[in-house]
mmCIF file of C-alpha atoms and ligand atoms in Angstrom:
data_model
loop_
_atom_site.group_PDB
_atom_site.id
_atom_site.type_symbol
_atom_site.label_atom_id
_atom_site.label_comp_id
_atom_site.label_asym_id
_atom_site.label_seq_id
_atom_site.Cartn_x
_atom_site.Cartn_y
_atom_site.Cartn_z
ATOM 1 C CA UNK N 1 88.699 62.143 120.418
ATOM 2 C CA UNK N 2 89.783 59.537 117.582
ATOM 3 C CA UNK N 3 90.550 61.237 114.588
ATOM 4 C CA UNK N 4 91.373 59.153 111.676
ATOM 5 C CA UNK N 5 91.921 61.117 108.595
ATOM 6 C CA UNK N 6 92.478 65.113 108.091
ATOM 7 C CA UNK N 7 91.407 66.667 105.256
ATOM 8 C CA UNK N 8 92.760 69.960 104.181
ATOM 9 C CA UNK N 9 89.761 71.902 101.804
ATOM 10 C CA UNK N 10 90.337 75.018 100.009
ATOM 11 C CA UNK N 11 89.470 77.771 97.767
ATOM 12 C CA UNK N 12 92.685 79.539 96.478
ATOM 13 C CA UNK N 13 92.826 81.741 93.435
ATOM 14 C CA UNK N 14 96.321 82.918 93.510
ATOM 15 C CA UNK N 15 97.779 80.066 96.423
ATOM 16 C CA UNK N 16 98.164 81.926 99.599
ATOM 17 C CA UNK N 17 95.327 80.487 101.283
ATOM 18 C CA UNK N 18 95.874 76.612 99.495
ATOM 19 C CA UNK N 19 99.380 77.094 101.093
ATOM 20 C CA UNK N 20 98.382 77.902 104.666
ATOM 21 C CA UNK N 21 95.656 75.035 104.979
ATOM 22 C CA UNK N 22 97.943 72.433 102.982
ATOM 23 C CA UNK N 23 100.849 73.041 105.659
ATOM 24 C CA UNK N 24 98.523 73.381 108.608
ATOM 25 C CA UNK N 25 96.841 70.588 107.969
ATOM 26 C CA UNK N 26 100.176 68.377 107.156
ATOM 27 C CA UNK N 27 101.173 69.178 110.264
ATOM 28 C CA UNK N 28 97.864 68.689 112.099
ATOM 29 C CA UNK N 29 97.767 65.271 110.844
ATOM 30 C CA UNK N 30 101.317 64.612 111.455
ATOM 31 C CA UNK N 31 100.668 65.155 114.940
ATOM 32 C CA UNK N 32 97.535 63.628 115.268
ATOM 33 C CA UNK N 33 99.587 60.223 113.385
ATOM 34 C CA UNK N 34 97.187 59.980 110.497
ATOM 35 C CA UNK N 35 96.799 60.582 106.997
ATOM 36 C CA UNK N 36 95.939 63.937 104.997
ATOM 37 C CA UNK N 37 94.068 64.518 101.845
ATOM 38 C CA UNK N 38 93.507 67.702 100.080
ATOM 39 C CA UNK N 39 89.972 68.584 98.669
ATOM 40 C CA UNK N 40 90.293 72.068 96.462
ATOM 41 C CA UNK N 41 87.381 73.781 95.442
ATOM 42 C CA UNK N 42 88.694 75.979 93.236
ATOM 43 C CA UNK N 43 87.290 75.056 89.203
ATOM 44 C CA UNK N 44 83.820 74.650 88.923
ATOM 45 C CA UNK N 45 84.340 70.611 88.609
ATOM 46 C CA UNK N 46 85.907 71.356 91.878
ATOM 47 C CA UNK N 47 82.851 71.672 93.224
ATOM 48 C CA UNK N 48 80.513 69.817 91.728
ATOM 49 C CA UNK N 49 80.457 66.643 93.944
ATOM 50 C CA UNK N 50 79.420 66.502 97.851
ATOM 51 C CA UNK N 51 81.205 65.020 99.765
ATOM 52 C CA UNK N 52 80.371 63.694 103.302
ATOM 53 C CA UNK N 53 82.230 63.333 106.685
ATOM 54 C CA UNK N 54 82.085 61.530 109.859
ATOM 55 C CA UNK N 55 83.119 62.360 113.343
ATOM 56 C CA UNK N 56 86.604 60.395 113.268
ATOM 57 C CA UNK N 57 87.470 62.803 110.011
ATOM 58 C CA UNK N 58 88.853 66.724 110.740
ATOM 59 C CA UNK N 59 88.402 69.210 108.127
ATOM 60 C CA UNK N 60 90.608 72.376 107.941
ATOM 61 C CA UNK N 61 88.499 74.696 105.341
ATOM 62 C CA UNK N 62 90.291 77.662 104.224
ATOM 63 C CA UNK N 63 88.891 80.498 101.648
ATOM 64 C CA UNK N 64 90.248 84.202 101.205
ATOM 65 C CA UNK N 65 88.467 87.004 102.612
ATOM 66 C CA UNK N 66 86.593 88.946 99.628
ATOM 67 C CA UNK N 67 85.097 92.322 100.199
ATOM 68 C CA UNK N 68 85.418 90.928 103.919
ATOM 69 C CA UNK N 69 83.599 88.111 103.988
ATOM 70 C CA UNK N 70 83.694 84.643 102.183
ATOM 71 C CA UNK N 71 83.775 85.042 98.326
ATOM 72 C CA UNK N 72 79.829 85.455 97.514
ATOM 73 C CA UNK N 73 80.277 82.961 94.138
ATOM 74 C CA UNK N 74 81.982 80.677 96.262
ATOM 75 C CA UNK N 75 79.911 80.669 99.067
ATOM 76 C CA UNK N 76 77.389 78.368 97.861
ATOM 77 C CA UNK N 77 80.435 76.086 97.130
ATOM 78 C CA UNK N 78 80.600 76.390 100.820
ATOM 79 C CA UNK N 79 77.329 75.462 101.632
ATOM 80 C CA UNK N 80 76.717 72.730 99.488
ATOM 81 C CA UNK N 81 80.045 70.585 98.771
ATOM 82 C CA UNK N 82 80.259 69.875 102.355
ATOM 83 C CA UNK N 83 78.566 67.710 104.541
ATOM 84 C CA UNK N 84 79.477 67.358 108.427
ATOM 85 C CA UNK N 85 78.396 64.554 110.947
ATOM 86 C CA UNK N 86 79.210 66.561 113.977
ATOM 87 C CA UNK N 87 82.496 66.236 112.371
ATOM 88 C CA UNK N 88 85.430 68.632 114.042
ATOM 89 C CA UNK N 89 86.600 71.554 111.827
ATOM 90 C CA UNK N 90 88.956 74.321 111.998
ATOM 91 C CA UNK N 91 88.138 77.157 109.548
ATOM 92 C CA UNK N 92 90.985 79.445 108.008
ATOM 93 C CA UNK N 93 90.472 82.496 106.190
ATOM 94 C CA UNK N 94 93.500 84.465 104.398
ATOM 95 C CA UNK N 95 93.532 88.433 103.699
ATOM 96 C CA UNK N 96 95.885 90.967 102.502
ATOM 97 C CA UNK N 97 96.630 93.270 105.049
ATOM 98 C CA UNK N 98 93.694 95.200 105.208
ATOM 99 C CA UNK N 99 90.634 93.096 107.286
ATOM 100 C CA UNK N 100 89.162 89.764 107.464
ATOM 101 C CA UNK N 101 86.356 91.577 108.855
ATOM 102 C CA UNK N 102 83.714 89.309 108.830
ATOM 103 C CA UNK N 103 84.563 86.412 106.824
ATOM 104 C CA UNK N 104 85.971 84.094 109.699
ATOM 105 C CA UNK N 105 82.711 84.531 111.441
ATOM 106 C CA UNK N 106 80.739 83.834 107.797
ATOM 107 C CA UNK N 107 83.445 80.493 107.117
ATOM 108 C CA UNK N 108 82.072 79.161 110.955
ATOM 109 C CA UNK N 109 78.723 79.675 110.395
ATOM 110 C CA UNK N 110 78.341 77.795 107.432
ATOM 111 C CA UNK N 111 80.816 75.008 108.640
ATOM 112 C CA UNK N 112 78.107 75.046 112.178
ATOM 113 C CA UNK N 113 75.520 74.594 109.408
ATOM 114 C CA UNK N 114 76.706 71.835 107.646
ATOM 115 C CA UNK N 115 77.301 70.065 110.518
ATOM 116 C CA UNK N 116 80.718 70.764 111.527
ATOM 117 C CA UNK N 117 81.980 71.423 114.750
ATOM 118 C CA UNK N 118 84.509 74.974 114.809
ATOM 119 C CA UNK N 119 87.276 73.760 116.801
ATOM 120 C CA UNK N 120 89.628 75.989 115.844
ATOM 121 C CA UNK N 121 90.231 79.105 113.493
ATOM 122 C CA UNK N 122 92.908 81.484 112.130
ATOM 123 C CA UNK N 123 92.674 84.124 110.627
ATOM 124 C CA UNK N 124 95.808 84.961 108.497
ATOM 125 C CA UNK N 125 97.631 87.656 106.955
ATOM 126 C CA UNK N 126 98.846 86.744 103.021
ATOM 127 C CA UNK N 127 99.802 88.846 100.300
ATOM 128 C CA UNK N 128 96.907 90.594 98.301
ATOM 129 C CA UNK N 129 96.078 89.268 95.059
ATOM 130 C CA UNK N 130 95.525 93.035 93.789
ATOM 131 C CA UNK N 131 98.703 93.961 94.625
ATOM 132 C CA UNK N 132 101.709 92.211 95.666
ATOM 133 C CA UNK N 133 103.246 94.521 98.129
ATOM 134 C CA UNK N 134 100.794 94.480 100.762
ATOM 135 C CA UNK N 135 101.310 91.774 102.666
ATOM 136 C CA UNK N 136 104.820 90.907 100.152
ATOM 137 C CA UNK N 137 105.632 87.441 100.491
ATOM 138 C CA UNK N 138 103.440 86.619 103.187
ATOM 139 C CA UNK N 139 102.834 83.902 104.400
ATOM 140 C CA UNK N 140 106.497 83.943 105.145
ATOM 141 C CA UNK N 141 108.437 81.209 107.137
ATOM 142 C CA UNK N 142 108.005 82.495 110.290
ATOM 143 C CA UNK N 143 103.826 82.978 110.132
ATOM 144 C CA UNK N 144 103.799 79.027 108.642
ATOM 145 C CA UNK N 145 106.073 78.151 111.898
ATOM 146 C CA UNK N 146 103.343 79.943 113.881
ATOM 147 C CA UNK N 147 100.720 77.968 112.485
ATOM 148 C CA UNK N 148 102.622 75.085 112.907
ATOM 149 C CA UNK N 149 102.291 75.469 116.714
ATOM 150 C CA UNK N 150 98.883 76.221 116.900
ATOM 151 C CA UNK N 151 98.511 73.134 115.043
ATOM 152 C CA UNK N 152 100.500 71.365 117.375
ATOM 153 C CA UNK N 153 98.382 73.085 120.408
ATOM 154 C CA UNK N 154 94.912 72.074 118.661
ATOM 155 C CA UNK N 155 96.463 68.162 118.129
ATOM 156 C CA UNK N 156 97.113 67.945 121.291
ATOM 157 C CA UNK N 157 93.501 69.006 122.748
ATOM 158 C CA UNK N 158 92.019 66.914 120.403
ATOM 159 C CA UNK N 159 93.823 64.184 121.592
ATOM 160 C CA UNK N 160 93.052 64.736 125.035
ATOM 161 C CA UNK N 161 89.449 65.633 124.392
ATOM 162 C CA UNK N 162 86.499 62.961 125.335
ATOM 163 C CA UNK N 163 83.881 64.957 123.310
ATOM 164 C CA UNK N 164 83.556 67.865 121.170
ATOM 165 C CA UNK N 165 83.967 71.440 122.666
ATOM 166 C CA UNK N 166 81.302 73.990 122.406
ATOM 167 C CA UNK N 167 81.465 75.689 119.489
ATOM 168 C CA UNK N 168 83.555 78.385 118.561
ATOM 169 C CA UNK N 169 83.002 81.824 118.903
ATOM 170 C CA UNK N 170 85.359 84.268 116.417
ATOM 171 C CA UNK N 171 85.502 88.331 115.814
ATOM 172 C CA UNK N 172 82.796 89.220 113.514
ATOM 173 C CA UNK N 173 78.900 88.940 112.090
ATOM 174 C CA UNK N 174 77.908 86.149 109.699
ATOM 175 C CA UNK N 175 75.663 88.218 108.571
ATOM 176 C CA UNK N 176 76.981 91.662 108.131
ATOM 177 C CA UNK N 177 77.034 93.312 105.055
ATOM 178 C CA UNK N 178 79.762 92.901 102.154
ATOM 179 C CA UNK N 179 82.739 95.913 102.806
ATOM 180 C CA UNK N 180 82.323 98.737 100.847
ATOM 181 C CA UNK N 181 85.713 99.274 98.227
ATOM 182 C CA UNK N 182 86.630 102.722 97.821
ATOM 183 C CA UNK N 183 88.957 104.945 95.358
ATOM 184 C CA UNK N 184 92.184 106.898 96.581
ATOM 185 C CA UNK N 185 89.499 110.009 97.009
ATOM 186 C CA UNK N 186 87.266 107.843 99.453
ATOM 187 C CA UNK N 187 84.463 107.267 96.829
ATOM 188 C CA UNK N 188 82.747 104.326 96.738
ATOM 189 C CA UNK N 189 85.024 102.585 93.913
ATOM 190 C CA UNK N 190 82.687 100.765 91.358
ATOM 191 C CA UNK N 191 84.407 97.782 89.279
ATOM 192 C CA UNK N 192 81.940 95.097 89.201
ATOM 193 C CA UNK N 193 81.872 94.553 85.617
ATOM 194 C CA UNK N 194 85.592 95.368 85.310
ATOM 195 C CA UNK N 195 87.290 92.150 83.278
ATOM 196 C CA UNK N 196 90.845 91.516 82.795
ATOM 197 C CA UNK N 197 92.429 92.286 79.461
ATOM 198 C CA UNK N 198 95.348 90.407 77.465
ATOM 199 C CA UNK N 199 98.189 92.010 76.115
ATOM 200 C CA UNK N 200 98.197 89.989 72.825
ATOM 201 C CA UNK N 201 101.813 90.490 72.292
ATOM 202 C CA UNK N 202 103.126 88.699 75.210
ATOM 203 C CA UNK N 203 100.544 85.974 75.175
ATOM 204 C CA UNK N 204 101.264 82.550 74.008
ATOM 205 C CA UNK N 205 98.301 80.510 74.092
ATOM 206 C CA UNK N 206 98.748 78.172 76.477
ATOM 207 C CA UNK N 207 95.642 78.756 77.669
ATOM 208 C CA UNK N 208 96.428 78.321 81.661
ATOM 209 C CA UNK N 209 94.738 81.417 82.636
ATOM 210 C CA UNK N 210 91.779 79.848 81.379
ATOM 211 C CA UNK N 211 92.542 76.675 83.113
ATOM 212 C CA UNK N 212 92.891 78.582 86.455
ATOM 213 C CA UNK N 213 89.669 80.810 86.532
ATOM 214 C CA UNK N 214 87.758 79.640 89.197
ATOM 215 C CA UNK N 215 84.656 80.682 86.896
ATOM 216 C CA UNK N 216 85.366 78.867 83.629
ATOM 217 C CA UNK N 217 84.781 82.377 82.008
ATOM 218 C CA UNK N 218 87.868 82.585 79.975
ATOM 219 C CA UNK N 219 87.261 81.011 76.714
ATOM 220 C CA UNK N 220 89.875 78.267 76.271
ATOM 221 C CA UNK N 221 89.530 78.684 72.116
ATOM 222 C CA UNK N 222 90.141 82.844 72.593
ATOM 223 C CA UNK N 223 91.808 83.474 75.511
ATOM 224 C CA UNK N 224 91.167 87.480 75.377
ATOM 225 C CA UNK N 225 87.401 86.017 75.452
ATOM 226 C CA UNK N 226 85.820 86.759 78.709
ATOM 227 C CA UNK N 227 82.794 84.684 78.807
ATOM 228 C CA UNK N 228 81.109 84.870 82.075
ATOM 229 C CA UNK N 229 81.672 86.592 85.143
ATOM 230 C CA UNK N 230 84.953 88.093 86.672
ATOM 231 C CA UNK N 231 85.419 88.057 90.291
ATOM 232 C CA UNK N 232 89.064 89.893 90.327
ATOM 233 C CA UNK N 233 90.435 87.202 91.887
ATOM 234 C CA UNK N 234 93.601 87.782 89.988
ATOM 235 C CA UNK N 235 94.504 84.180 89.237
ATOM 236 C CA UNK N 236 94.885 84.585 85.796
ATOM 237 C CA UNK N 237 96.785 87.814 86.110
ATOM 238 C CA UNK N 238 99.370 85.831 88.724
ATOM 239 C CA UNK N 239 99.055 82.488 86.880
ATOM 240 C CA UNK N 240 100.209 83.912 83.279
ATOM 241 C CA UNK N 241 103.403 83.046 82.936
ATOM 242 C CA UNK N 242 103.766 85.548 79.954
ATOM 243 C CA UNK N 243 102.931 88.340 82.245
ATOM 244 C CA UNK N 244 99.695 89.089 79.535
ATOM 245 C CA UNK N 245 96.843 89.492 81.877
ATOM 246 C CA UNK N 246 96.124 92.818 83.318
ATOM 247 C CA UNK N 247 93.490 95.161 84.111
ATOM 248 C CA UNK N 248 93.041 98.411 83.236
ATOM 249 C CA UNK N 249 89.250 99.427 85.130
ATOM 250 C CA UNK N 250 90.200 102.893 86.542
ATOM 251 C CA UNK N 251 87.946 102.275 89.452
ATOM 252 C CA UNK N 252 89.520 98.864 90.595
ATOM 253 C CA UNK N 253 93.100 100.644 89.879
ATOM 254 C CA UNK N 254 92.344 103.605 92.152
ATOM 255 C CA UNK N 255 90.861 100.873 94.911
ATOM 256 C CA UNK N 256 94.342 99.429 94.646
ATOM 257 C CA UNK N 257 96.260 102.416 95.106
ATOM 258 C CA UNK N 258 93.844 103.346 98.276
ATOM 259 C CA UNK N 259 95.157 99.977 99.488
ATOM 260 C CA UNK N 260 98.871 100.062 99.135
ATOM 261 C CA UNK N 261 98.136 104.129 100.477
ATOM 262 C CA UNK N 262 96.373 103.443 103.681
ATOM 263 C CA UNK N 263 96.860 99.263 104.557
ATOM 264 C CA UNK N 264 100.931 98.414 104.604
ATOM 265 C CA UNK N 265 101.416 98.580 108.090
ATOM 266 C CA UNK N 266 101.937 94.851 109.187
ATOM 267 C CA UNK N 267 99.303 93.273 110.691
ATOM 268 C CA UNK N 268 99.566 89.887 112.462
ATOM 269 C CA UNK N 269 97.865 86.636 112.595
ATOM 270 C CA UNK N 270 94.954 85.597 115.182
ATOM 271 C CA UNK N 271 94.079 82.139 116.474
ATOM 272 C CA UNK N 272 91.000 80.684 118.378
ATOM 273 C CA UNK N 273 90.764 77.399 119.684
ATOM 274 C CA UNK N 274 87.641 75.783 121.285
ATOM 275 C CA UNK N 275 87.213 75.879 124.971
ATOM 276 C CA UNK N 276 88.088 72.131 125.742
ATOM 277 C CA UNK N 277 87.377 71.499 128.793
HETATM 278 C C1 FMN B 1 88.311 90.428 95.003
HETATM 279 C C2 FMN B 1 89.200 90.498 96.212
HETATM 280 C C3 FMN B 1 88.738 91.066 97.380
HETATM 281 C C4 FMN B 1 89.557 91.122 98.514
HETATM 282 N N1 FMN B 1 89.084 91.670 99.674
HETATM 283 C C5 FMN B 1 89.890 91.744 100.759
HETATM 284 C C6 FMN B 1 89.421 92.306 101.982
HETATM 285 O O1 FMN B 1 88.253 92.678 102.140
HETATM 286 N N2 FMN B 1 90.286 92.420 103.020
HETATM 287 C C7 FMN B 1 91.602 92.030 102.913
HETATM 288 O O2 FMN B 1 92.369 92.226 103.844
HETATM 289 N N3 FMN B 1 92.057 91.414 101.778
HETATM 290 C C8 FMN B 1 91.225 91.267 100.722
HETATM 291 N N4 FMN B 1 91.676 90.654 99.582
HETATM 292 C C9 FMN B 1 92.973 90.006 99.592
HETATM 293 C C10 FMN B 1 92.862 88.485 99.709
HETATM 294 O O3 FMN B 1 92.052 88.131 100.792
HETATM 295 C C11 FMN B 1 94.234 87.857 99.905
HETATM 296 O O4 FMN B 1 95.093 88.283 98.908
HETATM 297 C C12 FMN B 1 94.143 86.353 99.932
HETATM 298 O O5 FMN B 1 95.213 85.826 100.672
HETATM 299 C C13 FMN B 1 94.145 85.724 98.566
HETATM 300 O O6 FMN B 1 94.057 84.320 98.741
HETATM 301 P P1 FMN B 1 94.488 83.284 97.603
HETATM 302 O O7 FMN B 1 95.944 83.568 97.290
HETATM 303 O O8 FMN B 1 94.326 81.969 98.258
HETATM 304 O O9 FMN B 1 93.608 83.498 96.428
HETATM 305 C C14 FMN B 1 90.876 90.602 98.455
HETATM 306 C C15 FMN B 1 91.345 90.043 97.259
HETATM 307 C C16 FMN B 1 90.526 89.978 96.162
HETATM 308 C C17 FMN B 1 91.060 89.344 94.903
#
């Protein structure tokens, strides 16, 4: 197959998941001996145009896993921005330590439906955005190295391949419900309308945490202004560079602490690849 161009597309609140498709895609195209471009789809002018793709282009999509699937408000993103002409695609999905559950299988479904072609998939372990030691540091050197050969493995099946594989089949239902948080007594843990709070002692104003929500609801004029809705992604909480952001919802807190309690064992990464025959 004659791949021309690679394009590495992402949604990545807090940069785990931009980081694994930017490097895996580098190397994809490196090996493949063509350009890379990076498409993020992470501010809502992110995601305002469609874009379209032929069969010579290869898309690597990556997105965190949310309540175990693909982000709901940025599934739409997913849907619409876009467009496939039985273009190839590898789809990536990031989690912290707990599940990916069914988001990998959600990520190849829509890719199938936009006309893309899963040729690959990974799902990979990264530290969680609610709390930084599950998962600590990850991805670390060594899980980028292994993506790097799977990379390597996938260029060099393309490269060999005279048509398109059949597509893809990965762990998990596209349409299974959303996973169920729950609080260090194994409630359900409620926190929808939880919205982070500013410590407005340490803040500065410079106004990057409003920059950085992927739902343009921090108001850039009055930063402790929540405007619209929160998804928790924690960007603005890791983004601050005054350390003001927090929250405080004693639901989401107790989810958190069920977390760190019952997920730090290390888990590892998993990789499909198309049967090319
Ligand atoms: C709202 C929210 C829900 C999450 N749900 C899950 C989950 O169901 N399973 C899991 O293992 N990690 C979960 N995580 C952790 C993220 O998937 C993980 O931290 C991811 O790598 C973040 O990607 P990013 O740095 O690109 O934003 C969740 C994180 C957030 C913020």
């Amino acid at each position: 197959m004659k791949i021309k161009q690679v394009w590495g597309v992402y949604y990545s609140a807090t940069g785990s998941t931009e980081k694994l498709v930017k490097f895996f895609s580098t190397v994809l195209a490196a090996c493949l001996h063509v350009p890379v471009k990076f498409r993020p789809l992470n501010s809502p002018a992110d995601r305002q145009p469609t874009q379209s793709f032929t069969d010579s282009d290869l898309l690597v999509v990556g997105t965190p896993t949310y309540a175990g699937k693909v982000p709901n408000k940025l599934l739409p993103a997913f849907q619409s921005c876009l467009l496939g002409n039985d273009t190839p695609a590898v789809a990536m999905v990031s989690f912290g330590n707990r599940s990916y559950d069914h988001a990998l299988a959600e990520l190849c479904f829509v890719l199938e439906q936009n006309g893309f072609h899963t040729v690959g998939a990974a799902a990979c372990v990264a530290q969680h955005a609610m709390a930084a030691q599950l998962a600590a540091n990850r991805p670390t050197n060594e899980d980028l190295q292994f993506m790097g050969r799977f990379a390597e493995k996938l260029a060099g099946k393309l490269d060999a391949a005279d048509a398109l594989p059949p597509p893809l089949c990965v762990p998990g239902d596209a349409n299974a419900a959303y996973y169920t948080p729950l609080d260090l007594q194994g409630r359900k843990a409620v926190f929808l309308k939880a919205t982070p709070k500013t410590d407005v002692e340490k803040c500065t104003n410079c106004k990057i945490c409003a920059y950085v929500c992927p739902m343009g609801s921090i108001d850039p004029n009055h930063v402790t202004n929540i405007t619209g809705i929160c998804i928790k992604c924690h960007a603005c909480i890791k983004r601050c560079p005054a350390h003001a952001k927090y929250f405080d919802d004693d639901a989401l807190l107790s989810h958190i602490a069920m977390l760190c309690a019952n997920y730090s064992a290390a888990k590892s990464y998993e990789t499909f690849l198309s049967n090319f025959s």
